[in-house]
Amino acid sequence: MSSAAPLPPMAPGALPLVGHSLAYRGDPLSFLLSLAARGPLVGMRLGPIDAYLLREPDDIERVLVTEHRRFWKDRMTRGLGRVLGDGLLTSEGDIWLRHRRLLAPAFHRERIAAYGNDMALAAERFALSLQPREVRDLHRDMMRLTLNIVAKALFDSDVDDRAADVARAINFVTDRFGDGLITLYPWVERLPLPDHRRLRDAIATLDDVLLGIVRERRARPRGGSDLLSMLLAAEDDAGRGLSDREMRDELMTLFLAGHETTALALSFAFVLLGRNPDIEARLCAEIDAVLGQDLPTTDTLARLPYARAVVLETLRLYPPAYAIGREAIEDLTLCGYRIPRGTQLWMAQYVNHRDARYFPEPERFLPDRWLGGLERALPRFAYYPFGGGPRICIGNQFSLLEATIVLATILRRFRVRLLDSSPLALDPLITLRPRGPIVVAYEPAPPPERELLRPAVSPS
């Protein structure tokens, strides 16, 4: 690193002690967009830490891929270790590498494809349970549905009877860690405040559900193709499997990340379709033509290109993982600036996915943009809803498959009608969430489009 290189610029407007915290907390997404407009690497002061937003795809690739060994997860992400332990999201070094290798076979493309039937049957059960025109919270529905899918497909377990407890616990954990206060000021967690006791109770609830699944599965004979069976049987080169604590940490990571992010993507997709009836009509026509009376399968998805384009465009506009971070573990130079060891670097998918250089009319919902080979033409990190490099989300193919299958399954029977025309309010916490309920009614699909029979395989 050249000692003559300057430090990256800091955005104006920092206040004593709190820096840009007030402006950031007031509207995080707009603040990140304003940083990106100032240059390829611009900083913000958030209380006791400085963080720098990296904008250009080539520079992001350098951090996440070509020079990834010079970085580890940022301070905010490492703070999630108090919930996730040493799971794939938060661990580093040899621990991360060992766990990644043990988990990788369960996420092989062929293994993921086998989960498609469980996904479709769970979505069909949900659709058959709906009362036409009943007023409901879309996000809550999608959270419960994807919770059941991840429990069945990954753990071969049914947690529907604990779904409400799990939802409350996840919401509370997300809220407490999403505002960054505990991460920026860890000593706050030691104060005898009611919310801190509730946080411990929420984590205990999640532990109880997951460890209950593990105990139940350990009591069964060995075998099975779900993730938990594979983890119980997996051994590294030294013949060691995962300890109970390691198992808990990985299951907690997959359980939380594996259902909330897809639930968010589905919620946003239905909102976008509800506000763009022409796109919804085109998608439903494709689903009708390809599926007829059948449930979608992994094999039929290749004949649903518009459904996939709708999912990709939803992830562009509303990526559930809206930003990721790294910390430099050695001195280096980036974008012509001096980056000292310990510097926090942020990369925001929400920002990059709205770059008009790569996405004309970036605020418009235009699934057609993905039908002409755009994925191959884009710079590698102009679009990266699942991150990238060695630390790319291990469940990315599972999530894409699940979102497309659930979307197609529900639209065979229902249209999701928004009952609130106000702009969608967002809460960028750990993930990008809707602020408050998304109030909808499920309207039966028009009779001329289908006369559906029950699926050949009973969803019960």
Coordinates of C-alpha atoms in Angstrom, one line a residue:
M1 CA 0.0 0.0 0.0
S2 CA 1.3 3.4 -1.0
S3 CA 1.7 5.7 2.1
A4 CA 1.2 8.6 -0.3
A5 CA -2.3 7.5 -1.3
P6 CA -5.1 9.5 0.4
L7 CA -7.8 8.0 2.6
P8 CA -11.2 7.7 0.9
P9 CA -13.4 10.8 1.2
M10 CA -16.0 11.1 3.9
A11 CA -19.5 12.3 3.1
P12 CA -20.3 15.8 4.4
G13 CA -22.7 16.4 7.3
A14 CA -21.2 14.2 10.0
L15 CA -22.3 15.4 13.5
P16 CA -20.1 15.2 16.6
L17 CA -20.2 11.7 18.3
V18 CA -23.0 10.2 16.1
G19 CA -21.6 11.1 12.7
H20 CA -24.1 10.3 10.0
S21 CA -26.1 7.9 12.2
L22 CA -29.2 10.1 12.4
A23 CA -29.3 10.6 8.6
Y24 CA -28.7 6.9 8.0
R25 CA -31.3 5.7 10.4
G26 CA -33.8 8.1 9.0
D27 CA -33.7 6.6 5.5
P28 CA -30.9 4.0 5.1
L29 CA -31.6 3.2 1.4
S30 CA -31.7 6.8 0.3
F31 CA -28.6 7.6 2.2
L32 CA -26.7 4.7 0.5
L33 CA -27.9 5.9 -2.9
S34 CA -26.6 9.4 -2.1
L35 CA -23.2 8.0 -1.1
A36 CA -22.9 6.1 -4.4
A37 CA -23.7 9.3 -6.3
R38 CA -20.6 10.9 -4.8
G39 CA -18.0 8.5 -6.2
P40 CA -16.7 5.0 -6.3
L41 CA -15.7 4.9 -2.7
V42 CA -17.2 7.3 -0.1
G43 CA -17.4 7.0 3.6
M44 CA -20.0 7.4 6.4
R45 CA -19.4 7.7 10.1
L46 CA -21.8 5.6 12.2
G47 CA -21.1 6.3 15.8
P48 CA -17.8 4.7 16.7
I49 CA -17.1 3.2 13.2
D50 CA -16.4 4.5 9.8
A51 CA -17.7 2.5 6.8
Y52 CA -17.1 3.0 3.1
L53 CA -19.5 2.2 0.3
L54 CA -17.9 0.6 -2.7
R55 CA -19.8 1.2 -5.9
E56 CA -18.1 -0.1 -9.0
P57 CA -18.6 -3.8 -10.1
D58 CA -14.9 -4.4 -10.8
D59 CA -13.9 -3.1 -7.4
I60 CA -16.6 -5.3 -5.7
E61 CA -15.3 -8.3 -7.6
R62 CA -11.8 -7.6 -6.3
V63 CA -13.0 -7.6 -2.7
L64 CA -15.3 -10.6 -3.0
V65 CA -13.4 -12.7 -5.4
T66 CA -9.9 -12.0 -6.7
E67 CA -8.5 -10.7 -3.4
H68 CA -11.0 -12.2 -0.9
R69 CA -8.3 -13.5 1.4
R70 CA -7.4 -9.9 2.3
F71 CA -10.9 -9.4 3.9
W72 CA -13.2 -11.1 6.3
K73 CA -16.8 -10.4 7.3
D74 CA -17.5 -6.9 8.5
R75 CA -18.2 -5.9 12.1
M76 CA -22.0 -5.7 11.7
T77 CA -22.1 -9.3 10.3
R78 CA -19.8 -10.7 12.9
G79 CA -22.1 -9.2 15.5
L80 CA -24.8 -11.7 14.3
G81 CA -22.6 -14.4 15.8
R82 CA -24.5 -13.9 19.1
V83 CA -27.5 -15.4 17.4
L84 CA -26.0 -17.6 14.6
G85 CA -22.8 -18.8 16.3
D86 CA -20.1 -20.0 14.0
G87 CA -22.4 -20.8 11.0
L88 CA -21.5 -20.2 7.4
L89 CA -22.6 -16.6 7.5
T90 CA -20.4 -15.5 10.4
S91 CA -17.5 -17.9 10.6
E92 CA -14.1 -17.4 9.1
G93 CA -10.9 -19.2 8.2
D94 CA -10.6 -23.0 8.8
I95 CA -14.0 -23.2 10.6
W96 CA -15.8 -21.7 7.6
L97 CA -13.9 -23.8 5.1
R98 CA -14.6 -27.1 7.0
H99 CA -18.3 -26.3 7.4
R100 CA -18.7 -25.2 3.8
R101 CA -17.2 -28.5 2.6
L102 CA -19.4 -30.6 4.8
L103 CA -22.5 -28.7 3.7
A104 CA -21.7 -28.5 0.0
P105 CA -23.0 -31.9 -1.1
A106 CA -26.5 -31.1 0.3
F107 CA -26.7 -28.1 -2.0
H108 CA -25.5 -29.8 -5.2
R109 CA -27.7 -28.9 -8.1
E110 CA -29.2 -32.5 -8.4
R111 CA -29.9 -32.5 -4.7
I112 CA -31.7 -29.1 -4.9
A113 CA -33.8 -30.3 -7.8
A114 CA -35.1 -33.2 -5.6
Y115 CA -36.7 -30.6 -3.2
G116 CA -39.0 -29.2 -5.9
N117 CA -41.8 -31.6 -5.3
D118 CA -41.9 -30.8 -1.5
M119 CA -42.0 -27.1 -2.4
A120 CA -44.9 -27.4 -4.8
L121 CA -46.9 -29.6 -2.4
A122 CA -46.4 -27.2 0.4
A123 CA -47.5 -24.3 -1.8
E124 CA -50.5 -26.2 -3.0
R125 CA -51.5 -27.0 0.6
F126 CA -51.3 -23.3 1.4
A127 CA -53.4 -22.4 -1.7
L128 CA -56.1 -25.0 -0.8
S129 CA -56.3 -23.6 2.7
L130 CA -57.2 -20.0 1.6
Q131 CA -60.7 -18.6 1.8
P132 CA -61.4 -16.5 -1.3
R133 CA -61.3 -12.8 -0.7
E134 CA -60.3 -13.2 3.0
V135 CA -58.2 -10.2 4.1
R136 CA -54.7 -11.4 5.2
D137 CA -51.1 -10.3 5.7
L138 CA -49.1 -11.4 2.6
H139 CA -45.7 -11.3 4.3
R140 CA -46.9 -13.3 7.3
D141 CA -48.4 -15.9 4.9
M142 CA -45.1 -16.2 2.9
M143 CA -43.1 -16.4 6.1
R144 CA -45.2 -19.3 7.4
L145 CA -45.2 -21.1 4.0
T146 CA -41.4 -20.9 3.5
L147 CA -40.8 -21.9 7.1
N148 CA -42.7 -25.1 6.4
I149 CA -40.8 -25.7 3.1
V150 CA -37.4 -25.3 4.7
A151 CA -38.3 -27.5 7.6
K152 CA -39.6 -30.2 5.3
A153 CA -37.1 -30.1 2.5
L154 CA -34.0 -29.5 4.6
F155 CA -34.9 -31.2 7.9
D156 CA -37.8 -33.6 6.9
S157 CA -39.8 -32.1 9.8
D158 CA -43.1 -30.3 10.2
V159 CA -43.0 -27.2 12.4
D160 CA -46.4 -25.8 11.6
D161 CA -47.5 -26.1 15.2
R162 CA -44.6 -23.9 16.2
A163 CA -44.8 -21.5 13.3
A164 CA -46.3 -18.6 15.3
D165 CA -43.6 -18.9 18.0
V166 CA -40.9 -19.0 15.5
A167 CA -42.3 -16.0 13.6
R168 CA -42.4 -13.9 16.7
A169 CA -38.9 -14.9 17.7
I170 CA -37.4 -14.2 14.2
N171 CA -39.2 -10.8 14.1
F172 CA -37.8 -9.8 17.5
V173 CA -34.2 -11.0 16.7
T174 CA -34.3 -9.2 13.3
D175 CA -35.6 -6.0 14.9
R176 CA -33.0 -6.0 17.7
F177 CA -30.0 -6.7 15.5
G178 CA -31.2 -4.9 12.4
D179 CA -30.9 -1.4 13.9
G180 CA -27.2 -1.9 14.5
L181 CA -27.3 -0.5 18.1
I182 CA -26.1 -3.8 19.7
T183 CA -23.3 -4.2 17.1
L184 CA -22.1 -0.6 17.3
Y185 CA -22.3 -0.5 21.1
P186 CA -22.0 -4.1 22.4
W187 CA -22.0 -3.0 26.1
V188 CA -25.6 -2.0 25.6
E189 CA -26.6 -5.7 25.6
R190 CA -25.3 -6.0 29.2
L191 CA -27.8 -3.5 30.5
P192 CA -30.7 -5.0 32.5
L193 CA -33.4 -3.9 30.0
P194 CA -36.6 -5.8 29.2
D195 CA -35.8 -6.0 25.5
H196 CA -32.5 -7.8 26.2
R197 CA -34.3 -10.5 28.2
R198 CA -36.8 -10.8 25.4
L199 CA -33.9 -11.2 23.0
R200 CA -32.5 -14.1 25.0
D201 CA -35.9 -15.7 25.2
A202 CA -36.3 -15.4 21.4
I203 CA -33.0 -17.1 20.8
A204 CA -34.0 -19.8 23.3
T205 CA -37.2 -20.4 21.4
L206 CA -35.3 -20.8 18.1
D207 CA -32.8 -23.1 19.8
D208 CA -35.7 -25.2 21.3
V209 CA -37.3 -25.7 17.9
L210 CA -34.0 -26.6 16.1
L211 CA -32.6 -28.8 18.9
G212 CA -36.0 -30.6 19.0
I213 CA -35.6 -31.4 15.3
V214 CA -32.1 -32.6 15.9
R215 CA -33.1 -34.8 18.9
E216 CA -36.0 -36.3 16.9
R217 CA -33.8 -37.1 14.0
R218 CA -30.9 -38.6 16.0
A219 CA -33.5 -41.0 17.4
R220 CA -34.3 -42.3 13.9
P221 CA -32.4 -44.9 12.0
R222 CA -29.7 -43.3 9.8
G223 CA -30.6 -42.5 6.2
G224 CA -32.5 -39.9 4.3
S225 CA -31.7 -37.4 1.6
D226 CA -32.6 -34.2 3.5
L227 CA -29.9 -31.8 4.7
L228 CA -30.0 -32.8 8.3
S229 CA -29.5 -36.5 7.5
M230 CA -26.5 -35.6 5.4
L231 CA -25.1 -33.4 8.1
L232 CA -25.5 -36.1 10.7
A233 CA -23.6 -38.5 8.4
A234 CA -21.0 -36.0 7.1
E235 CA -17.4 -36.4 8.1
D236 CA -14.3 -34.4 7.1
D237 CA -11.0 -35.8 5.9
A238 CA -10.0 -36.6 9.5
G239 CA -13.2 -38.6 10.1
R240 CA -14.8 -35.9 12.3
G241 CA -18.5 -34.9 12.0
L242 CA -20.1 -31.7 13.3
S243 CA -20.5 -31.4 17.0
D244 CA -23.9 -30.6 18.6
R245 CA -22.9 -27.0 18.9
E246 CA -21.6 -26.8 15.3
M247 CA -24.8 -28.5 14.1
R248 CA -26.9 -25.9 16.0
D249 CA -25.0 -23.0 14.5
E250 CA -25.4 -24.2 10.9
L251 CA -29.1 -25.1 11.4
M252 CA -29.8 -21.8 12.9
T253 CA -28.1 -20.0 10.0
L254 CA -29.9 -22.1 7.4
F255 CA -33.2 -22.0 9.2
L256 CA -33.2 -18.2 9.5
A257 CA -31.7 -17.3 6.2
G258 CA -33.3 -20.2 4.3
H259 CA -36.8 -19.1 4.8
E260 CA -37.0 -15.4 5.5
T261 CA -35.1 -14.3 2.4
T262 CA -37.4 -16.3 0.1
A263 CA -40.5 -15.2 1.9
L264 CA -39.4 -11.6 1.3
A265 CA -38.7 -12.2 -2.4
L266 CA -42.2 -13.8 -2.8
S267 CA -43.9 -11.0 -0.9
F268 CA -42.2 -8.3 -3.1
A269 CA -43.0 -10.3 -6.2
F270 CA -46.7 -10.5 -5.5
V271 CA -46.7 -6.7 -4.7
L272 CA -45.0 -5.9 -8.0
L273 CA -47.4 -8.2 -9.9
G274 CA -50.4 -6.7 -8.2
R275 CA -49.3 -3.2 -9.3
N276 CA -48.5 -4.3 -12.8
P277 CA -51.6 -6.2 -14.0
D278 CA -50.3 -6.6 -17.6
I279 CA -47.2 -8.3 -16.4
E280 CA -49.3 -10.5 -14.0
A281 CA -51.5 -11.5 -16.9
R282 CA -48.6 -12.4 -19.1
L283 CA -47.1 -14.5 -16.3
C284 CA -50.4 -16.3 -15.6
A285 CA -50.8 -17.1 -19.3
E286 CA -47.4 -18.7 -19.4
I287 CA -48.2 -20.7 -16.3
D288 CA -51.5 -21.9 -17.8
A289 CA -49.9 -22.9 -21.1
V290 CA -47.1 -24.8 -19.5
L291 CA -48.7 -26.4 -16.5
G292 CA -52.3 -26.8 -17.3
Q293 CA -53.7 -28.9 -14.4
D294 CA -50.3 -30.0 -13.1
L295 CA -48.2 -28.7 -10.3
P296 CA -44.8 -27.2 -11.3
T297 CA -41.7 -29.4 -11.0
T298 CA -38.0 -28.7 -11.3
D299 CA -38.2 -30.1 -14.9
T300 CA -41.0 -27.7 -16.0
L301 CA -39.2 -24.6 -14.8
A302 CA -37.1 -24.5 -18.0
R303 CA -40.4 -23.9 -19.8
L304 CA -41.3 -21.0 -17.6
P305 CA -38.8 -18.3 -18.6
Y306 CA -41.1 -15.4 -17.8
A307 CA -41.7 -16.7 -14.3
R308 CA -37.9 -16.8 -13.8
A309 CA -37.6 -13.3 -15.2
V310 CA -40.2 -12.1 -12.7
V311 CA -38.1 -13.5 -9.9
L312 CA -34.9 -12.1 -11.2
E313 CA -36.4 -8.6 -11.6
T314 CA -37.9 -8.8 -8.1
L315 CA -34.5 -9.6 -6.7
R316 CA -33.1 -6.6 -8.6
L317 CA -35.5 -4.1 -7.2
Y318 CA -35.9 -5.5 -3.7
P319 CA -33.0 -7.8 -2.9
P320 CA -33.6 -9.3 0.6
A321 CA -29.9 -9.2 1.2
Y322 CA -29.7 -5.5 0.3
A323 CA -26.1 -4.9 1.4
I324 CA -23.0 -7.0 2.5
G325 CA -19.8 -6.0 4.2
R326 CA -16.2 -6.9 4.5
E327 CA -13.3 -5.7 6.8
A328 CA -9.8 -5.3 5.5
I329 CA -7.4 -7.6 7.5
E330 CA -4.3 -6.0 6.0
D331 CA -3.4 -2.6 4.6
L332 CA -4.1 -2.2 0.8
T333 CA -5.0 0.3 -1.9
L334 CA -8.4 0.4 -3.5
C335 CA -9.8 2.8 -6.1
G336 CA -6.6 4.8 -5.6
Y337 CA -7.2 5.3 -1.9
R338 CA -5.4 4.0 1.1
I339 CA -7.4 1.3 3.0
P340 CA -5.9 0.7 6.4
R341 CA -6.3 -2.7 8.2
G342 CA -9.7 -2.7 10.0
T343 CA -11.5 -0.6 7.4
Q344 CA -15.2 -1.5 7.0
L345 CA -16.2 -1.8 3.3
W346 CA -19.9 -2.1 2.3
M347 CA -21.3 -3.2 -1.0
A348 CA -25.1 -2.5 -1.5
Q349 CA -27.0 -4.7 -3.9
Y350 CA -29.9 -2.2 -3.6
V351 CA -27.6 0.5 -5.0
N352 CA -25.9 -1.5 -7.7
H353 CA -29.2 -3.0 -9.0
R354 CA -30.4 0.6 -9.6
D355 CA -27.5 1.7 -11.7
A356 CA -28.9 3.1 -14.9
R357 CA -25.7 2.2 -16.8
Y358 CA -26.7 -1.4 -16.6
F359 CA -30.5 -1.2 -16.0
P360 CA -32.3 1.4 -18.1
E361 CA -35.3 2.8 -16.3
P362 CA -34.0 1.3 -13.1
E363 CA -37.0 2.0 -10.9
R364 CA -39.4 0.2 -13.3
F365 CA -40.5 -3.4 -12.9
L366 CA -39.5 -4.8 -16.3
P367 CA -39.0 -8.6 -16.3
D368 CA -38.5 -8.5 -20.1
R369 CA -35.0 -7.1 -19.5
W370 CA -33.9 -10.7 -18.4
L371 CA -35.2 -12.5 -21.5
G372 CA -32.4 -11.4 -23.9
G373 CA -29.3 -12.7 -22.3
L374 CA -28.8 -9.8 -19.9
E375 CA -27.3 -12.1 -17.2
R376 CA -24.4 -13.0 -19.4
A377 CA -23.9 -9.4 -20.6
L378 CA -23.7 -7.7 -17.3
P379 CA -20.5 -7.1 -15.4
R380 CA -20.2 -9.8 -12.8
F381 CA -21.1 -7.6 -9.8
A382 CA -23.7 -5.3 -11.4
Y383 CA -26.3 -7.8 -10.2
Y384 CA -25.5 -10.1 -7.2
P385 CA -28.6 -10.8 -5.1
F386 CA -26.8 -13.7 -3.4
G387 CA -23.4 -12.1 -3.0
G388 CA -20.4 -13.7 -4.8
G389 CA -17.1 -15.3 -4.6
P390 CA -16.3 -18.2 -2.2
R391 CA -18.8 -16.7 0.3
I392 CA -21.7 -16.7 -2.1
C393 CA -24.9 -17.9 -0.4
I394 CA -24.8 -21.7 -0.4
G395 CA -28.6 -21.8 -0.8
N396 CA -28.9 -19.5 -3.8
Q397 CA -30.2 -22.2 -6.2
F398 CA -32.6 -23.5 -3.5
S399 CA -34.0 -20.0 -3.1
L400 CA -34.5 -19.4 -6.8
L401 CA -36.2 -22.8 -7.3
E402 CA -38.4 -22.2 -4.3
A403 CA -39.5 -18.7 -5.3
T404 CA -40.4 -19.8 -8.9
I405 CA -42.2 -22.9 -7.9
V406 CA -44.3 -21.2 -5.1
L407 CA -45.1 -18.3 -7.4
A408 CA -46.4 -20.6 -10.2
T409 CA -48.3 -22.9 -7.8
I410 CA -50.2 -20.1 -6.1
L411 CA -51.0 -18.3 -9.3
R412 CA -52.6 -21.4 -10.7
R413 CA -55.4 -20.8 -8.3
F414 CA -55.4 -17.2 -7.0
R415 CA -54.5 -13.6 -7.9
V416 CA -53.1 -11.6 -5.0
R417 CA -55.0 -8.3 -4.7
L418 CA -53.4 -5.4 -2.8
L419 CA -55.8 -3.6 -0.5
D420 CA -53.5 -0.7 0.2
S421 CA -52.4 1.5 -2.7
S422 CA -49.8 3.5 -0.7
P423 CA -46.1 3.1 -1.7
L424 CA -44.4 0.1 -0.2
A425 CA -42.6 1.2 3.0
L426 CA -39.3 -0.7 3.6
D427 CA -37.3 -1.5 6.7
P428 CA -33.7 -2.3 5.9
L429 CA -32.7 -4.3 9.0
I430 CA -30.7 -7.4 8.7
T431 CA -32.7 -8.1 5.6
L432 CA -34.9 -5.7 3.5
R433 CA -38.3 -6.1 5.0
P434 CA -41.7 -4.5 4.5
R435 CA -42.6 -2.0 7.2
G436 CA -45.8 -3.3 8.6
P437 CA -48.2 -5.8 7.1
I438 CA -48.9 -6.1 3.4
V439 CA -52.7 -6.3 3.4
V440 CA -54.1 -8.4 0.6
A441 CA -57.0 -10.6 -0.5
Y442 CA -56.6 -13.8 -2.5
E443 CA -59.0 -13.6 -5.5
P444 CA -59.8 -16.9 -7.3
A445 CA -58.3 -17.1 -10.7
P446 CA -60.9 -16.4 -13.5
P447 CA -62.7 -19.6 -14.5
P448 CA -61.9 -19.3 -18.2
E449 CA -58.3 -19.8 -17.4
R450 CA -58.5 -23.1 -15.7
E451 CA -60.6 -26.0 -14.3
L452 CA -58.0 -27.4 -11.9
L453 CA -58.1 -30.8 -10.4
R454 CA -56.5 -31.8 -7.2
P455 CA -52.8 -32.9 -7.7
A456 CA -52.2 -36.5 -8.4
V457 CA -50.0 -36.7 -5.2
S458 CA -52.1 -35.6 -2.2
P459 CA -50.7 -32.5 -0.5
S460 CA -52.0 -33.7 2.8

